[in-house]
Coordinates of C-alpha atoms in Angstrom, one line a residue:
M112 CA 146.2 103.6 106.1
I113 CA 143.9 106.6 106.1
I114 CA 141.6 107.6 103.3
T115 CA 140.1 111.2 103.4
G116 CA 138.5 113.3 100.7
I117 CA 135.6 111.4 99.8
R118 CA 131.8 111.1 101.0
G119 CA 132.5 107.8 102.4
I120 CA 132.0 104.0 101.9
P121 CA 130.1 102.0 100.8
A122 CA 130.0 103.8 97.4
R123 CA 126.9 105.9 97.1
H124 CA 127.9 109.1 95.2
G125 CA 130.9 108.4 92.4
G126 CA 133.9 106.9 90.8
F127 CA 136.1 108.2 94.1
E128 CA 133.8 106.7 96.1
T129 CA 133.7 103.3 94.3
F130 CA 137.7 103.4 94.2
A131 CA 138.1 103.8 97.7
E132 CA 135.8 100.9 98.4
D133 CA 137.7 98.9 96.3
L134 CA 141.1 100.1 97.5
S135 CA 140.0 99.5 101.1
R136 CA 138.5 95.9 100.8
F137 CA 141.8 94.8 98.6
L138 CA 144.2 96.2 101.4
I139 CA 142.2 94.7 104.3
D140 CA 142.5 91.2 102.5
R141 CA 146.1 91.9 102.4
G142 CA 146.4 92.6 106.2
W143 CA 146.3 96.2 106.3
K144 CA 144.4 98.3 108.9
V145 CA 142.4 100.7 106.9
I146 CA 140.4 103.8 108.2
V147 CA 137.8 105.8 106.1
Y148 CA 136.4 109.2 106.8
C149 CA 132.6 109.4 105.7
Q150 CA 130.9 112.7 105.5
E151 CA 127.0 112.6 107.3
T152 CA 124.5 115.4 107.0
G153 CA 123.2 116.5 110.2
K154 CA 124.6 117.4 113.9
G155 CA 126.3 116.0 116.7
G156 CA 129.5 114.4 117.3
L157 CA 131.8 111.8 115.0
Y158 CA 131.1 108.5 115.5
H159 CA 132.5 105.1 114.4
S160 CA 131.2 101.9 112.5
D161 CA 132.9 98.7 111.0
W162 CA 132.1 97.9 107.1
Q163 CA 133.4 94.8 105.8
G164 CA 136.6 95.0 108.3
I165 CA 137.2 98.6 107.3
Q166 CA 137.1 101.6 110.3
C167 CA 134.6 104.1 109.2
I168 CA 134.7 107.3 111.0
H169 CA 131.5 109.4 110.3
I170 CA 131.5 113.1 110.6
P171 CA 128.4 114.9 110.5
V172 CA 128.2 118.5 109.1
P173 CA 125.3 120.9 108.1
K174 CA 123.8 120.9 104.9
L175 CA 125.6 123.8 103.3
G176 CA 126.2 122.8 99.8
T177 CA 130.1 123.1 98.6
L178 CA 130.8 124.4 102.1
S179 CA 129.8 121.3 103.9
S180 CA 132.5 119.2 102.0
I181 CA 135.4 121.7 103.3
I182 CA 134.1 122.0 106.7
F183 CA 134.3 118.0 106.6
D184 CA 137.5 117.8 105.3
V185 CA 139.0 120.2 107.4
K186 CA 137.5 118.0 110.4
S187 CA 138.8 114.7 109.0
I188 CA 142.4 116.3 108.7
I189 CA 142.5 117.5 112.3
H190 CA 141.1 114.3 113.6
S191 CA 143.2 112.3 111.5
I192 CA 146.4 113.8 112.6
R193 CA 146.1 111.9 115.9
Y194 CA 146.8 108.5 114.1
N195 CA 150.3 107.6 114.9
N196 CA 152.6 105.5 112.0
S197 CA 149.9 106.3 109.3
V198 CA 150.0 106.9 105.6
I199 CA 147.6 109.4 104.4
L200 CA 145.6 109.0 100.8
T201 CA 143.6 112.1 100.0
L202 CA 141.5 111.9 97.0
G203 CA 141.0 115.1 95.2
Y204 CA 142.9 118.3 95.8
N205 CA 139.6 120.7 96.5
T206 CA 140.6 121.7 100.1
A207 CA 144.3 121.2 99.6
V208 CA 145.2 124.2 101.4
F209 CA 144.6 122.5 104.9
N210 CA 146.9 119.7 103.8
L211 CA 149.7 122.1 105.2
L212 CA 148.7 120.6 108.4
Y213 CA 149.7 116.9 107.3
R214 CA 153.0 118.7 106.7
L215 CA 153.4 120.5 109.7
K216 CA 152.9 117.0 111.5
G217 CA 155.2 115.0 109.6
K218 CA 152.4 113.0 108.0
Y219 CA 153.0 111.5 104.6
N220 CA 150.2 112.4 102.4
V221 CA 149.6 110.9 99.0
I222 CA 147.2 113.0 97.1
N223 CA 145.4 111.4 94.1
M224 CA 144.9 114.7 91.7
D225 CA 142.1 113.8 90.1
G226 CA 141.2 115.7 86.8
I227 CA 141.8 119.8 86.2
E228 CA 138.9 120.3 88.3
W229 CA 139.1 124.1 88.0
K230 CA 138.5 123.8 84.2
R231 CA 134.9 122.6 84.6
Q232 CA 132.1 124.6 83.2
K233 CA 129.8 123.8 86.4
W234 CA 132.2 126.2 88.5
G235 CA 132.0 129.9 88.6
I236 CA 134.8 132.6 88.5
G237 CA 135.6 132.3 92.5
A238 CA 135.1 128.5 92.4
K239 CA 137.7 128.3 89.6
L240 CA 140.3 130.3 91.2
W241 CA 139.9 128.4 94.6
L242 CA 140.3 125.2 92.9
R243 CA 143.4 126.4 90.8
L244 CA 144.8 127.7 93.9
N245 CA 144.5 124.3 95.7
E246 CA 145.8 122.3 92.9
Q247 CA 149.2 124.5 93.3
F248 CA 148.8 123.8 97.1
A249 CA 148.6 120.0 96.8
C250 CA 151.8 120.1 94.4
W251 CA 153.4 121.8 97.3
F252 CA 152.1 120.1 100.4
G253 CA 151.6 116.7 99.0
N254 CA 154.4 114.2 99.7
H255 CA 153.5 112.2 96.3
L256 CA 151.2 112.9 93.5
I257 CA 148.9 110.4 91.6
A258 CA 147.9 111.4 88.3
D259 CA 145.2 108.9 86.8
H260 CA 146.2 110.1 83.0
P261 CA 149.5 110.6 81.3
Y262 CA 148.1 114.0 80.3
I263 CA 147.0 114.9 83.8
S264 CA 150.8 113.9 84.6
D265 CA 152.1 116.0 82.1
H266 CA 150.0 119.2 83.3
L267 CA 151.2 118.7 87.3
A268 CA 154.9 118.5 85.8
G269 CA 154.7 122.2 85.3
Q270 CA 154.1 122.5 89.0
A271 CA 155.8 119.6 90.8
A272 CA 159.0 117.4 90.0
R273 CA 158.6 114.6 87.7
K274 CA 160.0 112.2 90.5
K275 CA 156.7 113.3 93.0
I276 CA 154.1 112.0 90.3
S277 CA 153.2 108.6 89.6
T278 CA 150.7 108.0 86.8
I279 CA 148.0 105.1 87.8
P280 CA 144.4 105.0 86.0
Y281 CA 141.7 103.8 87.6
G282 CA 140.6 100.0 86.9
A283 CA 137.4 98.1 87.1
H284 CA 135.7 94.7 87.7
E285 CA 135.6 92.7 84.4
I286 CA 132.1 91.9 83.6
I287 CA 132.0 88.4 81.6
Q288 CA 128.0 87.6 82.5
A289 CA 125.5 89.4 84.0
D290 CA 121.5 88.4 84.9
V291 CA 119.3 89.2 81.7
S292 CA 116.3 89.2 84.2
I293 CA 117.6 92.6 85.6
I294 CA 117.2 94.6 82.3
N295 CA 113.8 92.8 81.9
R296 CA 112.5 94.5 84.8
Y297 CA 113.2 97.9 83.3
N298 CA 111.4 96.8 80.1
L299 CA 114.7 96.4 78.1
K300 CA 116.0 94.0 75.6
K301 CA 119.4 92.9 75.0
D302 CA 121.3 94.7 72.3
K303 CA 118.1 97.2 71.9
Y304 CA 119.4 100.2 74.0
A305 CA 122.5 102.3 74.4
I306 CA 123.5 103.4 77.8
L307 CA 124.8 106.5 79.4
V308 CA 126.1 106.9 82.9
A309 CA 127.1 110.2 83.9
R310 CA 126.6 113.0 86.3
A311 CA 124.0 115.1 84.8
E312 CA 126.4 118.4 84.1
P313 CA 127.1 120.2 80.9
E314 CA 130.6 119.1 80.3
N315 CA 129.6 115.7 80.2
S316 CA 127.5 116.3 77.2
I317 CA 124.3 115.2 78.3
L318 CA 122.2 117.5 76.4
E319 CA 124.1 117.0 73.0
I320 CA 123.6 113.2 73.4
V321 CA 120.1 113.3 74.3
T322 CA 119.4 115.9 71.2
A323 CA 121.2 113.6 68.9
F324 CA 119.4 110.5 70.0
S325 CA 116.2 112.1 69.9
L326 CA 116.5 113.7 66.2
Q327 CA 114.9 110.5 64.9
K328 CA 113.2 107.4 65.8
Y329 CA 114.8 104.0 66.7
E330 CA 113.3 100.6 67.5
A331 CA 115.6 101.0 70.5
K332 CA 116.1 103.0 73.7
L333 CA 118.7 105.3 74.9
V334 CA 118.7 104.5 79.0
V335 CA 120.1 107.3 81.0
L336 CA 121.5 106.7 84.3
G337 CA 121.6 109.5 87.0
D338 CA 120.0 111.9 89.6
Y339 CA 117.9 114.2 87.6
K340 CA 115.8 117.3 89.4
P341 CA 114.1 119.1 86.5
E342 CA 112.4 121.0 89.3
E343 CA 115.6 122.4 91.0
N344 CA 118.2 122.4 88.0
T345 CA 117.6 124.3 85.0
Y346 CA 120.1 121.8 83.0
H347 CA 118.1 119.0 84.1
E348 CA 115.3 120.3 82.8
E349 CA 116.8 121.5 79.5
V350 CA 118.0 117.7 79.1
M351 CA 114.7 116.2 80.1
T352 CA 112.9 118.6 77.7
A353 CA 115.0 117.7 75.0
A354 CA 114.5 114.2 75.3
G355 CA 112.3 112.1 72.8
S356 CA 109.9 109.1 73.9
E357 CA 112.6 106.5 73.6
V358 CA 114.8 108.2 76.3
V359 CA 114.5 106.2 79.7
F360 CA 115.6 108.2 82.9
L361 CA 116.1 105.3 85.3
G362 CA 117.6 107.4 88.1
A363 CA 120.5 107.1 90.2
I364 CA 121.5 103.3 90.7
Y365 CA 124.0 102.3 93.0
D366 CA 123.5 98.4 93.1
A367 CA 126.2 97.1 91.3
A368 CA 124.6 93.8 90.1
K369 CA 122.1 96.2 88.3
V370 CA 124.5 98.6 86.9
D371 CA 126.3 95.7 85.5
A372 CA 123.7 94.2 83.8
L373 CA 122.6 97.2 82.3
R374 CA 125.9 98.2 80.8
F375 CA 126.9 94.5 79.9
F376 CA 123.4 94.1 77.9
A377 CA 123.5 97.4 76.1
R378 CA 124.3 97.6 72.5
F379 CA 126.8 100.4 72.9
Y380 CA 128.0 103.0 75.9
I381 CA 127.9 106.5 75.3
H382 CA 130.6 108.7 76.9
G383 CA 130.4 112.4 76.9
H384 CA 133.0 113.5 79.6
Q385 CA 135.2 116.6 77.8
V386 CA 137.3 117.1 80.8
G387 CA 139.2 115.3 83.3
G388 CA 141.7 112.2 83.1
T389 CA 140.8 108.6 83.0
N390 CA 137.3 108.7 84.1
P391 CA 136.1 105.3 85.9
S392 CA 132.7 105.4 84.1
L393 CA 134.7 105.1 80.9
V394 CA 137.0 102.1 82.2
E395 CA 133.8 100.2 83.5
A396 CA 132.7 100.1 79.9
L397 CA 135.6 98.6 78.7
G398 CA 135.6 96.1 81.5
A399 CA 131.8 95.4 80.2
G400 CA 133.5 94.9 76.7
N401 CA 130.9 97.5 75.4
A402 CA 131.0 99.1 72.0
I403 CA 131.7 102.9 72.6
L404 CA 130.8 106.2 71.5
A405 CA 132.9 108.8 73.1
H406 CA 133.4 112.6 73.0
D407 CA 136.5 113.4 70.9
N408 CA 139.4 114.5 73.0
K409 CA 142.6 113.5 74.3
F410 CA 141.7 112.1 77.4
N411 CA 139.1 109.7 76.1
R412 CA 141.0 108.7 73.2
W413 CA 144.2 107.6 75.6
V414 CA 141.6 105.6 77.6
A415 CA 139.4 103.9 75.0
Q416 CA 141.7 104.0 71.9
D417 CA 140.5 101.5 69.5
G418 CA 137.4 100.5 71.8
A419 CA 135.7 103.5 70.6
V420 CA 134.2 105.9 67.7
Y421 CA 134.2 109.5 68.5
F422 CA 131.8 112.3 68.1
H423 CA 132.6 116.0 68.3
D424 CA 129.2 118.0 68.2
I425 CA 125.3 116.8 68.0
A426 CA 125.4 115.8 64.2
S427 CA 128.4 113.5 64.5
A428 CA 126.9 112.4 67.7
A429 CA 123.4 111.3 65.7
N430 CA 125.2 109.9 62.8
F431 CA 127.3 107.3 64.8
I432 CA 124.4 106.7 66.9
Q433 CA 122.5 105.6 63.7
R434 CA 125.2 103.6 62.6
L435 CA 125.9 101.7 65.7
F436 CA 122.5 100.5 65.9
I437 CA 122.5 98.8 62.3
D438 CA 126.1 98.0 62.0
D439 CA 126.9 94.6 63.4
I440 CA 130.4 94.7 62.0
I441 CA 131.7 98.0 63.7
I442 CA 129.8 96.9 66.9
A443 CA 132.0 93.5 67.1
K444 CA 135.0 95.3 66.1
L445 CA 134.9 97.9 69.0
K446 CA 133.8 95.5 71.7
N447 CA 136.8 93.4 70.9
A448 CA 138.9 96.1 71.2
A449 CA 137.4 97.5 74.2
K450 CA 138.2 93.8 75.9
E451 CA 141.6 94.3 74.6
R452 CA 142.2 97.7 75.8
F453 CA 140.8 96.8 79.0
R454 CA 142.9 93.7 79.8
K455 CA 146.2 95.4 78.6
K456 CA 145.8 98.4 81.1
F457 CA 142.8 98.8 83.7
Q458 CA 142.6 95.4 85.2
L459 CA 141.5 96.2 89.0
N460 CA 143.9 94.1 91.0
Q461 CA 146.8 95.4 88.9
I462 CA 145.8 98.8 89.7
L463 CA 145.2 98.5 93.5
S464 CA 148.6 96.5 93.7
H465 CA 150.4 99.7 92.3
Y466 CA 148.6 102.1 95.0
E467 CA 149.7 99.4 97.5
Q468 CA 153.3 99.7 96.4
L469 CA 153.0 103.5 96.7
L470 CA 151.7 103.5 100.2
L471 CA 154.3 101.1 101.3
N472 CA 156.8 103.6 100.0
G473 CA 155.4 106.1 102.2
F474 CA 155.8 104.1 105.2
K475 CA 159.5 103.7 104.1
K476 CA 160.1 107.3 103.8
K477 CA 158.4 108.3 106.9

């Protein structure tokens, strides 16, 4: 089985990489041979490495922004065609036009369609057109499509047959304990902070959340995880300028034990994503048993259900933040609902087993 479309493993970039890592290890333990293509910055030829029994194929590409990913995807597709009797799992549809090569070569290609990428605020008109076209190409060229959310399935059904689409959300590890000494190193105290884990982009409501939190003083902190470069990014600068003294930016943290502990001991988690399907960070919050304050949209409401309260603007976010810091009853209610929702719908092994079955079906149809 071959995984393409991501930066690589071990995970250092986001939800797709974390999922690819979890799926790869799951399949290896069940006797599969797994190949993952990994994007590197630089010059030279591709090279191989082994990580926990997974074959990693590293492809160096120049540092050219979005173009780098396009070059990497094309090289990955061309190289992966040489492997016989393999099913391809493509994570994302951003360069789906090149998946035509898989079709022409008779390769069975399963495409995880991610969110409705072309609707994201960060893209200009040209990028949105490119992504919209590639969404359609994925529906044409993919042998099977995976939607991570029922509303994504409904969206795709206007472009592809329902029988070609499977709805499989993301899963996560349940966190039932963590090392409290980790949060002590960050000068944090259990139940005395809220946490926000997201890429620093406008569609994730970072500015609104930070502004809402900073409207008044608390004997608590807002911990923000993510890579912020105010000297390079105007939006990052706006967020950090709006932040009061109780907002703490810890940077991008990829150590799972540290992130688990920061989630586990938080009083509540704030999720501002406005666009997408089942966001892995929200599922991880459910798995940590977090009380949740989430942006009010159909995607988040389906995922968290009664495990969250929902805000729609700065004022409503500020009101909920104040309430969640003082109301122990609602915190307990949300935590219990989050755990129940997670155990019912998002347990990782159940999700990965669904993927395995879908991939096995691909071998049968080859």
